[in-house]
Coordinates of C-alpha atoms and ligand atoms in Angstrom, one line a residue:
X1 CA -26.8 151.2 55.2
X2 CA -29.4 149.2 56.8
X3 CA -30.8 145.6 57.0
X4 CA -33.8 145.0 55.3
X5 CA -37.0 145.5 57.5
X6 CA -40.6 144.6 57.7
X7 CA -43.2 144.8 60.3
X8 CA -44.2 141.4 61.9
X9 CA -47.8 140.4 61.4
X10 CA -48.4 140.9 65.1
X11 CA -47.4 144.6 64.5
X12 CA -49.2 145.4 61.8
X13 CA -52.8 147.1 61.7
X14 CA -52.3 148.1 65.2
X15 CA -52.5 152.0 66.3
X16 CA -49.8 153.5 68.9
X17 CA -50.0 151.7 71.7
X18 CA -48.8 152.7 75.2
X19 CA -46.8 150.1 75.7
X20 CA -44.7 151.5 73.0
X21 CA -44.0 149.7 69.2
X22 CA -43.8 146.3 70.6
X23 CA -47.3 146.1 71.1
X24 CA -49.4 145.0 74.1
X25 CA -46.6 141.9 75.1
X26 CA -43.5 141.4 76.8
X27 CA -40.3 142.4 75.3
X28 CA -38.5 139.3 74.1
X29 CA -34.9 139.2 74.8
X30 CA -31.6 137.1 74.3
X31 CA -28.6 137.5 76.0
X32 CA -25.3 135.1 75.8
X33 CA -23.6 136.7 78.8
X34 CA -24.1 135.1 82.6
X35 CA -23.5 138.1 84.7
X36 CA -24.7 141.6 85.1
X37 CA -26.5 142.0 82.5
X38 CA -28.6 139.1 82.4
X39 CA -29.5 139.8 85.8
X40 CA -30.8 143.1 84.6
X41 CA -32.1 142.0 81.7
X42 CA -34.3 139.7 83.8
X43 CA -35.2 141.9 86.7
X44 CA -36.6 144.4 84.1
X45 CA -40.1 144.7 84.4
X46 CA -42.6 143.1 81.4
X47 CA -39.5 141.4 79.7
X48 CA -39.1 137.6 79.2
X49 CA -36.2 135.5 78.1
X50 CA -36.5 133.6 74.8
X51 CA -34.9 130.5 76.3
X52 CA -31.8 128.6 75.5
X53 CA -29.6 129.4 72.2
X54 CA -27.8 131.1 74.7
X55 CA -23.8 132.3 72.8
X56 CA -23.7 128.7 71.2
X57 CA -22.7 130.3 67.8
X58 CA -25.0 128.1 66.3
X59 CA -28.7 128.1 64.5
X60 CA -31.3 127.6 67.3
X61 CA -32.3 124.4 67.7
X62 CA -35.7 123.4 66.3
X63 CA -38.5 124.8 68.4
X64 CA -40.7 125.2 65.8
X65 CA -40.0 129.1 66.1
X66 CA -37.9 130.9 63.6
X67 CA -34.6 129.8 62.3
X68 CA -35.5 126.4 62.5
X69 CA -36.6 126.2 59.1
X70 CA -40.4 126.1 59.8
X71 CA -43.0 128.4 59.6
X72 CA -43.0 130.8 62.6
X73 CA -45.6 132.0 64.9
X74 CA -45.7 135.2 62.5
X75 CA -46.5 132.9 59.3
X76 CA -43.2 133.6 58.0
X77 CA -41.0 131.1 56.7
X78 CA -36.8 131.4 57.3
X79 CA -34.2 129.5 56.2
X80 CA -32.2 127.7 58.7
X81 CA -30.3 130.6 60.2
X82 CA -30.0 133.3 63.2
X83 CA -32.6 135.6 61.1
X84 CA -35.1 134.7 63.9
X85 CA -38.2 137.0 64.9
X86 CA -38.7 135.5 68.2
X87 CA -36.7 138.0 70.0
X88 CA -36.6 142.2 69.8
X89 CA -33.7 142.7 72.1
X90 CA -30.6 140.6 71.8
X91 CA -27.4 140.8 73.9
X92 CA -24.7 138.5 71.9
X93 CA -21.3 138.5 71.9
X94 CA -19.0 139.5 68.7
X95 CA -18.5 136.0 67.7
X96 CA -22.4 135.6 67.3
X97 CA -23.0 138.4 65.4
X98 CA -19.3 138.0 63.0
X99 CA -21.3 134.4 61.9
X100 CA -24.8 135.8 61.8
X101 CA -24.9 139.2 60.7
X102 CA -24.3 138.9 56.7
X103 CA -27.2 136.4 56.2
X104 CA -29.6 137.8 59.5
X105 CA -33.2 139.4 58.7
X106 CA -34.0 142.0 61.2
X107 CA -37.2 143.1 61.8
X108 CA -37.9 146.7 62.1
X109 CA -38.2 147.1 66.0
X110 CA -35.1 144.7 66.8
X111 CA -32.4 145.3 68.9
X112 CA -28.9 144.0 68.5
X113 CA -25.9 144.7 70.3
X114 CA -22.5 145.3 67.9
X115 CA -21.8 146.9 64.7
X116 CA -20.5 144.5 62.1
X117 CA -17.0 145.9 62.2
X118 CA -17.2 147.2 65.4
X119 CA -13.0 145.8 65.1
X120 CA -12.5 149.0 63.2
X121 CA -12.1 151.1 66.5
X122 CA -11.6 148.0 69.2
X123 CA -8.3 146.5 67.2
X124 CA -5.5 148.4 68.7
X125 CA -3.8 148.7 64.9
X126 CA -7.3 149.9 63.3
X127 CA -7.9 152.4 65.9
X128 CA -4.8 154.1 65.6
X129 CA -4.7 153.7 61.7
X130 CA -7.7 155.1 61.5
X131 CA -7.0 157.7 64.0
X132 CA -3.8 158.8 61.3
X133 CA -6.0 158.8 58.8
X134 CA -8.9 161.2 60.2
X135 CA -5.8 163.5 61.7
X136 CA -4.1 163.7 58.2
X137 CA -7.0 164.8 56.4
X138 CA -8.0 167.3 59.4
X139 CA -4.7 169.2 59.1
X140 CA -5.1 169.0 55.2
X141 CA -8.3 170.2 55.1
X142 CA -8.7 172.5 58.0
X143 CA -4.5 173.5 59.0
X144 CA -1.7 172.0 60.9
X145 CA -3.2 173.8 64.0
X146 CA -6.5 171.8 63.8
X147 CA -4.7 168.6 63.7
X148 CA -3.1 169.3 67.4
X149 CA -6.6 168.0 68.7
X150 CA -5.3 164.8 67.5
X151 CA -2.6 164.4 70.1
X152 CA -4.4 162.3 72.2
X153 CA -2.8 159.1 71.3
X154 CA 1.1 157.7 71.9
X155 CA 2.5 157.4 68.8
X156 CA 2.4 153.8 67.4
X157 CA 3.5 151.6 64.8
X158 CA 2.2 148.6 63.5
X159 CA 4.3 145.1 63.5
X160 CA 5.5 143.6 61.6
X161 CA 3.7 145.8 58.4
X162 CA 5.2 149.1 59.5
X163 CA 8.9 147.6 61.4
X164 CA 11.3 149.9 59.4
X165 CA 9.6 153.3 59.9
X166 CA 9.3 152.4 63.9
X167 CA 13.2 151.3 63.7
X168 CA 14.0 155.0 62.3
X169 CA 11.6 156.4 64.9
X170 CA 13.6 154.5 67.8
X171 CA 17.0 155.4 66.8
X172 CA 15.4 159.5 66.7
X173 CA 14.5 158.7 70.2
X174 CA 17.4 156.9 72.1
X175 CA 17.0 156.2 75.5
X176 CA 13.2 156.1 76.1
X177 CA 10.8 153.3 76.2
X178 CA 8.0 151.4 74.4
X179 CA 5.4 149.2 74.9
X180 CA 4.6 145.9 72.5
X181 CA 0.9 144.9 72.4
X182 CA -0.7 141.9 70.7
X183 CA -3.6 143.9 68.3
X184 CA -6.2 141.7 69.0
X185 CA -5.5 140.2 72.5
X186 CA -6.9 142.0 76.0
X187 CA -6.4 142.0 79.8
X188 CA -2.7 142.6 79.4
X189 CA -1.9 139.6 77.6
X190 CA 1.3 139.4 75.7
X191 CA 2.8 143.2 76.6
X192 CA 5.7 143.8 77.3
X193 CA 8.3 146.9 77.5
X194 CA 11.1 147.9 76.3
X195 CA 14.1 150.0 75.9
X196 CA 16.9 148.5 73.6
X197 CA 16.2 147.7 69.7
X198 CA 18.2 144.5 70.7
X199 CA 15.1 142.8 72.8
X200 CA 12.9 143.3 69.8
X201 CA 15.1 142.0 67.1
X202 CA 15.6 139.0 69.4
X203 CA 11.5 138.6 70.0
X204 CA 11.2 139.4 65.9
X205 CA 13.4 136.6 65.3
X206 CA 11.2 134.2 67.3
X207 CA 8.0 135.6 66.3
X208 CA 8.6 136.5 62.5
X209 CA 11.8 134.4 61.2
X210 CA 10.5 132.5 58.2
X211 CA 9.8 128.7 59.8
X212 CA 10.2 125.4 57.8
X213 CA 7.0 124.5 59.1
X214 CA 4.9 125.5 56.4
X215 CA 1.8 125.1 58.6
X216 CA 2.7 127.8 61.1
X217 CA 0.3 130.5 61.5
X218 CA 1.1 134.1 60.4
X219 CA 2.9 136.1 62.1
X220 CA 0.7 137.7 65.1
X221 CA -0.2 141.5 64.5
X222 CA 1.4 143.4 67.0
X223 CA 1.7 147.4 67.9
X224 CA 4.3 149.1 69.0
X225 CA 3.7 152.4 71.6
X226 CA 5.4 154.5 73.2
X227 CA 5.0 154.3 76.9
X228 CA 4.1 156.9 78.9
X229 CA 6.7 157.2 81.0
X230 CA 5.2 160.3 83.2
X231 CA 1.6 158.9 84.3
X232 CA -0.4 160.7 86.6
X233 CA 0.0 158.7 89.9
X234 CA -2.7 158.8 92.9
X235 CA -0.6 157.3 96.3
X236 CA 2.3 156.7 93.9
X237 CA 0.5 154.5 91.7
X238 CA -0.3 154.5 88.2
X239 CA -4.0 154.3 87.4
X240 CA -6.2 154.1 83.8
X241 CA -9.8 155.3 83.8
X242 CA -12.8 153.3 82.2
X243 CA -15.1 155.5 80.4
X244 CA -18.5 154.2 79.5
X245 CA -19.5 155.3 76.1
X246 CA -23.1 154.4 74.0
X247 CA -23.3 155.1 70.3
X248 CA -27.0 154.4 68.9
X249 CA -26.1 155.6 65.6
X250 CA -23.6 156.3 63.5
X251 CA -25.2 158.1 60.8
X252 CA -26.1 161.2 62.2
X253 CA -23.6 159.9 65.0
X254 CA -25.5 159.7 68.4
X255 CA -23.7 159.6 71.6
X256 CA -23.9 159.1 75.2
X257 CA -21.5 159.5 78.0
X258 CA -22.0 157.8 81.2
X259 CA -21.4 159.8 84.4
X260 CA -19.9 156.8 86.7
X261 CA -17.0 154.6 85.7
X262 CA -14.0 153.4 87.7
X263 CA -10.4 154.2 88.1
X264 CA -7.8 150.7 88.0
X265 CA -4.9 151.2 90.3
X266 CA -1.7 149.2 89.6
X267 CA -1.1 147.8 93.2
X268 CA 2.5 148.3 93.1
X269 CA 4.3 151.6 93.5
X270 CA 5.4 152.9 90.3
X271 CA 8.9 153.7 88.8
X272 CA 10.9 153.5 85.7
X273 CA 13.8 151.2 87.7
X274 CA 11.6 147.8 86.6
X275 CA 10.1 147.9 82.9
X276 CA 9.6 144.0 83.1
X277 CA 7.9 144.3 86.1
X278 CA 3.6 144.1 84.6
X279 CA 2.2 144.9 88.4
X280 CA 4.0 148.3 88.2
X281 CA 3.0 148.9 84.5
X282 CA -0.1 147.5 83.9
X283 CA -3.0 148.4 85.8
X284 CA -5.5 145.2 83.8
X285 CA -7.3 143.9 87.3
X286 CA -7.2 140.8 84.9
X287 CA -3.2 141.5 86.2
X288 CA -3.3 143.0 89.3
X289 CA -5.6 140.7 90.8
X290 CA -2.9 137.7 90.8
X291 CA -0.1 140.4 92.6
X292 CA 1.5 138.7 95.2
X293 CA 0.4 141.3 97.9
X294 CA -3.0 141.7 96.1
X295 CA -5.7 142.3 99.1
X296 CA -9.3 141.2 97.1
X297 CA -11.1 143.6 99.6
X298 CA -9.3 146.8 99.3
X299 CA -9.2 146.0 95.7
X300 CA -7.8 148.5 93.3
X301 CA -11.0 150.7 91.9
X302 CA -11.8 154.1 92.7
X303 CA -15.2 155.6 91.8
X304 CA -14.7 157.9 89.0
X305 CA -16.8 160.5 91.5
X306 CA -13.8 159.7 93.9
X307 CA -11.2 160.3 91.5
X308 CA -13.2 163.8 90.2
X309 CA -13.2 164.6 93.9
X310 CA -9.3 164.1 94.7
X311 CA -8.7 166.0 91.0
X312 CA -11.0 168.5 92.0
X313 CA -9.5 169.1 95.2
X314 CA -6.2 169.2 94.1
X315 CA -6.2 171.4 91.0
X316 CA -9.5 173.1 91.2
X317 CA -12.4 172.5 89.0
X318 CA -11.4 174.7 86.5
X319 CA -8.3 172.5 85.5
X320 CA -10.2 169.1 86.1
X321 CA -13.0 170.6 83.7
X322 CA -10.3 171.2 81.3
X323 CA -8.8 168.0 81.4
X324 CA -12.5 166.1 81.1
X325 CA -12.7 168.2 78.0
X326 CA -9.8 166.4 76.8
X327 CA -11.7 163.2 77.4
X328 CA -14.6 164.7 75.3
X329 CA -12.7 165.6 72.5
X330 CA -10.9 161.9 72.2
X331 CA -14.5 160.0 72.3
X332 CA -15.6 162.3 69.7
X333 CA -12.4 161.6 67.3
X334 CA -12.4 158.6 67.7
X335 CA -16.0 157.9 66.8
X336 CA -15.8 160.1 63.8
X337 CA -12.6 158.8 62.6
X338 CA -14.6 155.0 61.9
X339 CA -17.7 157.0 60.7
X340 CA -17.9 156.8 57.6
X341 CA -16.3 153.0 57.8
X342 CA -18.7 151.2 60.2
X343 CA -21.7 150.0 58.7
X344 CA -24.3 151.6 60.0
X345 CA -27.2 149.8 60.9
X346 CA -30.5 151.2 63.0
X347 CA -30.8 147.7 64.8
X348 CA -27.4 147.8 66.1
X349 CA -26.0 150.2 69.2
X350 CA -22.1 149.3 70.9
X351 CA -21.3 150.4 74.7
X352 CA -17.6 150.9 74.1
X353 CA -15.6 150.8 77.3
X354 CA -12.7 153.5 76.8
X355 CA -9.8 153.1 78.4
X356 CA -8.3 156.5 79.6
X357 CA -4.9 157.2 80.6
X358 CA -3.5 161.1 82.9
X359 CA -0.4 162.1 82.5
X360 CA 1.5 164.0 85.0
X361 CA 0.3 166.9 83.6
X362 CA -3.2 165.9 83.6
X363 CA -3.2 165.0 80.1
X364 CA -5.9 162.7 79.0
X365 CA -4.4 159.4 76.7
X366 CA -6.3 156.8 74.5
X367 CA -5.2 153.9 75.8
X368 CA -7.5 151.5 74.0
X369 CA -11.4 151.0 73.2
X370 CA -13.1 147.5 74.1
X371 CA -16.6 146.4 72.4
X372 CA -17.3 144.1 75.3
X373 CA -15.9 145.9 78.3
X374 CA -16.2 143.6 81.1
X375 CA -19.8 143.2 82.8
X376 CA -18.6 141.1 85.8
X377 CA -18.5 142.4 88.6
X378 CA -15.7 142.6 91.4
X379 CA -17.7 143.6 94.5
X380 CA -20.4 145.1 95.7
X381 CA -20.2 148.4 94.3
X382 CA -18.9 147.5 90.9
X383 CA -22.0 145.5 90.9
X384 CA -24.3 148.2 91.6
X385 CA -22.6 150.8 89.1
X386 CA -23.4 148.0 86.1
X387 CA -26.4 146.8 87.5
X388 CA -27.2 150.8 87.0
X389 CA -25.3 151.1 83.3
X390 CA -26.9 148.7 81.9
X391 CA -30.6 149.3 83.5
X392 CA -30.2 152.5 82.0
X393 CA -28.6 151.6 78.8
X394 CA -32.1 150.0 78.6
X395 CA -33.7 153.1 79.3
X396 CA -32.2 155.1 77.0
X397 CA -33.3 152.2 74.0
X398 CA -36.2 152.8 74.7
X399 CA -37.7 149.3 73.5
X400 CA -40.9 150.5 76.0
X401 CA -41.8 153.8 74.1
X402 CA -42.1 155.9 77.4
X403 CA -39.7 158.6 76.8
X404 CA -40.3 161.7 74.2
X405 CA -36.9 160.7 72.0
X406 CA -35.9 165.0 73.3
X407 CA -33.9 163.3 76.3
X408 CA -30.6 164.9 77.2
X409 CA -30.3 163.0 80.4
X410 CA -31.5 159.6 80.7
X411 CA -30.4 158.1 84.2
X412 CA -26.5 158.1 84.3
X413 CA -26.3 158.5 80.6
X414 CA -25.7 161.6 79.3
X415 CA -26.0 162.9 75.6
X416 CA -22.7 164.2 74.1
X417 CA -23.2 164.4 70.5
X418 CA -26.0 164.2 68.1
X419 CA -24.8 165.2 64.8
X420 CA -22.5 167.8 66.8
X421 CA -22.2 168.9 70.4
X422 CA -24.9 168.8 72.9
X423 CA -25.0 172.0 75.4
X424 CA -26.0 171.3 79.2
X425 CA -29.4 172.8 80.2
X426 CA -28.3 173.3 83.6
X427 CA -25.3 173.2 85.6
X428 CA -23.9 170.7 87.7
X429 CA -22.4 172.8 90.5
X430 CA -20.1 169.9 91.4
X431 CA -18.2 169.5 88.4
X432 CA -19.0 173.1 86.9
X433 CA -16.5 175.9 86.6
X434 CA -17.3 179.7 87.9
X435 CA -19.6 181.5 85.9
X436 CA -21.5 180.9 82.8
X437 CA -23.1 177.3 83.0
X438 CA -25.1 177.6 79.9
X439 CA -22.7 177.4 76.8
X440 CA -20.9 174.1 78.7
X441 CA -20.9 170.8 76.8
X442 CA -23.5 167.8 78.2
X443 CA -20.7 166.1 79.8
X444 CA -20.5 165.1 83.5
X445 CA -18.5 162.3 83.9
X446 CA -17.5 161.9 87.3
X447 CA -20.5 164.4 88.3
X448 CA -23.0 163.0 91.1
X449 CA -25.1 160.1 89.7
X450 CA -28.7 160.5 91.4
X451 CA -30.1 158.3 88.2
X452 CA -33.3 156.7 90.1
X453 CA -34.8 160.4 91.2
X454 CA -33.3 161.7 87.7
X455 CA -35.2 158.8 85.9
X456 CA -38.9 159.4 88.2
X457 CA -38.8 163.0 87.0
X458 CA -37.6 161.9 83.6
X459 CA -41.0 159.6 83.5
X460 CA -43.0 161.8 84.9
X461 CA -42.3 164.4 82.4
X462 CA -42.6 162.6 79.6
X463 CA -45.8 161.1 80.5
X464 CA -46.9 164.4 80.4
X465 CA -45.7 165.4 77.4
X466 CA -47.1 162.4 75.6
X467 CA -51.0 163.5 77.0
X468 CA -50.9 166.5 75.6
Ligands
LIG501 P1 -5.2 145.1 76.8 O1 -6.2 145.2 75.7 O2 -4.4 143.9 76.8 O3 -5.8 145.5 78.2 P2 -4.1 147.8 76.8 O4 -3.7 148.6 75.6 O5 -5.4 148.3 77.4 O6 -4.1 146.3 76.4 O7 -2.9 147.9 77.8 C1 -2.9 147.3 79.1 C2 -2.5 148.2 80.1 O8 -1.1 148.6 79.9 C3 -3.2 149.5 80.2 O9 -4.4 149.4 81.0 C4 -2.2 150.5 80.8 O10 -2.1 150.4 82.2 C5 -0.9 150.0 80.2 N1 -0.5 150.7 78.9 C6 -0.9 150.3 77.7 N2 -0.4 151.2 76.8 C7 0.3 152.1 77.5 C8 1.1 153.2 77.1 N3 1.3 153.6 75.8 N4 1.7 153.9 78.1 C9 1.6 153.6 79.4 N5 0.8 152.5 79.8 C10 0.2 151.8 78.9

């Protein structure tokens, strides 16, 4: 399904232009974030900022453009809402679009960040339900056997909906340990582990025990995981991985991979002795950053090129190609497994930030999946690796027309799935195993990132292409 479109009067009657379907002016943009990306948003060439109505939640304010109830500089009249036509590229944050989208006209070239229920797969408890569900009907469908691709995620319980079929699950499992999340909270807030039924009937009594106070909220959503007690650990810490992901489309689903990312390191040793302890446990930098022994200039990142390296080095490429495999095959679940739920809209794109946890044995876990993975950066380099994202993100929209839409490669991004699996043209001999590089998937995360020569080549090309 999407929103209704039409084609400004400023559109209309006009041939292809070079400049691409916006026509012969700047791209107009929006954007309710302060950091990365509006830098990049206004270094980008030929762009201009549609100013203020910057993430106030609100109806612009009365500028005589559109949503201010008057007739707009296209002749058309809108009500007094966000369906305004003064911008083609918009950058707002969830809240914005949750009180906007239902009544919001888009034209036909605009460009919104978010899905409508994007929650479906960034809620920890609708991921993983709808994770169950996708894995059920795989293994009724297509055999038990099929459904083993599905063991990518710890298994979890919902709280308090699903309390009684996690109590018989614990009592199967005495002895090893769990992890309580708030659904809908982030950067570690409210987790905590544990071992013994007896601290979570003692938290259930505070959190769920019918109140006299009849105006007390409802009980917060919670899930309940268990913890993975064997992670992989670099130095002898524990580490996730964050895995930039960009789906354009979800019907036929579109998907790109991006090759750099970073690895969070817990800055304290790691060990089973101190489950209460959230610098061993939880490698958030939203946590780690207020450690006691936290040193802001070491920091706790890695590359993911680094980390590729060290794998790489360690276990051969063979194995590390294995285990990226693994990382494949959860993006792809988990995309299809909201598919048919997410309503599907040609304005809208999401860069999901997936949050990737390695086992001991090299095991890839879902940890979690954020719609707004954080754009601020920590230091120099984490600035240049999202400056570089979300340049490219940029490319790969596409708002200027100067690419052939045939891309398999734009910058860092790399296409992973359009409607199935994409097959690499060439080998990257870095991250490729021995032998046959054509029948390997068009993943490379981790591989070298040489995006500004990819991207004047990738111009160049299509330039050519487009005179002919
Ligand atoms: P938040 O949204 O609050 O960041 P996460 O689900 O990402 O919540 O968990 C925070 C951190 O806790 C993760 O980055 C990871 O280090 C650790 N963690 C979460 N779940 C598990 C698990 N099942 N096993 C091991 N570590 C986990």
């Amino acid at each position: 399904m999407s929103k209704g479109t039409k084609i400004p009067g400023y559109m209309q009657g006009k041939g292809r232009n070079p400049r691409g379907i916006i026509g012969d002016r700047e791209i107009r943009y929006k954007c309710s974030l302060q950091n990365t990306i509006l830098d990049v948003l206004r270094g980008r060439p030929g762009w201009q900022e549609v100013p203020g109505q910057q993430s106030t939640g609100q109806p612009p304010s009365n500028t005589g453009k559109a949503g201010s109830g008057t007739t707009t500089t296209q002749g058309t009249t809108f009500g007094n809402k966000a369906s305004d036509g003064d911008w083609d590229f918009y950058w707002c944050d969830r809240e914005w679009l949750h009180q906007n989208y239902d009544t919001m006209f888009l034209y036909e070239h605009q460009k919104i960040l978010h899905f409508r229920n994007h929650y479906e797969l960034t809620r920890k408890n609708l991921m993983v339900k709808n994770l169950k569900r996708l894995k059920k009907q795989t293994e009724r469908e297509q055999g038990k056997a099929e459904g083993l691709s599905f063991e990518f995620f710890p298994t979890t319980y919902e709280l308090p909906s699903e309390y009684h079929i996690f109590v018989e699950e614990f009592k199967k499992n005495p002895g090893i340990i769990w992890i309580m999340k708030p659904a809908a909270r982030a950067q570690g807030r409210g987790i905590f582990l544990f071992r013994r039924l007896k601290d979570i009937t003692d938290w259930k009594k505070g959190e769920y025990q019918p109140l006299s106070d009849p105006n007390r909220d409802a009980p917060e959503t919670y899930v309940v995981q268990r913890y993975i007690e064997n992670p992989y650990l670099i130095g002898g810490r524990k580490f996730d991985v964050r895995v930039y992901v960009l789906v354009v489309s979800y019907n036929p689903l579109k998907v790109w991979l991006y090759r750099s990312g970073f690895a969070r390191f817990s800055n304290t040793r790691f060990s089973l002795d101190s489950i209460e302890d959230t610098y061993v446990h939880l490698t958030n930098v939203a946590i780690q950053k207020n450690a006691p022994d936290y040193d802001p200039d070491k920091g706790c990142k890695w590359s993911t090129q680094q980390l590729r390296k060290y794998l790489s080095a360690k276990h051969g490429v063979d194995a590390v190609r294995k285990a990226y495999k693994g990382i494949d095959n959860i993006i792809i679940k988990s995309l299809q497994s909201v598919q048919k739920i997410i309503i599907n809209d040609k304005h809208c794109f999401e860069m999901y930030g997936y949050d990737i946890l390695f086992d001991s044995d090299l095991k890839p876990w879902l940890i979690e999946i954020n719609a707004s993975p954080s754009l601020t950066a920590s230091g120099k380099e984490d600035y240049e690796l999202k400056f570089g994202l979300l340049n490219d993100l940029l490319n790969v929209l596409d708002l200027e027309n100067r690419l052939t839409g045939k891309e398999k490669r734009i910058g860092g991004w790399d296409l992973l799935w359009e409607d199935g699996p994409i097959l690499a043209d060439d080998g990257n001999m870095e991250c490729v195993p021995n032998g046959n590089t054509t029948t390997i998937p068009n993943s490379f995360l981790g591989c070298h990132n040489d995006r500004k020569r990819q991207l004047r080549e990738l111009y160049m090309a299509a330039q050519s292409v487009k005179k002919t």
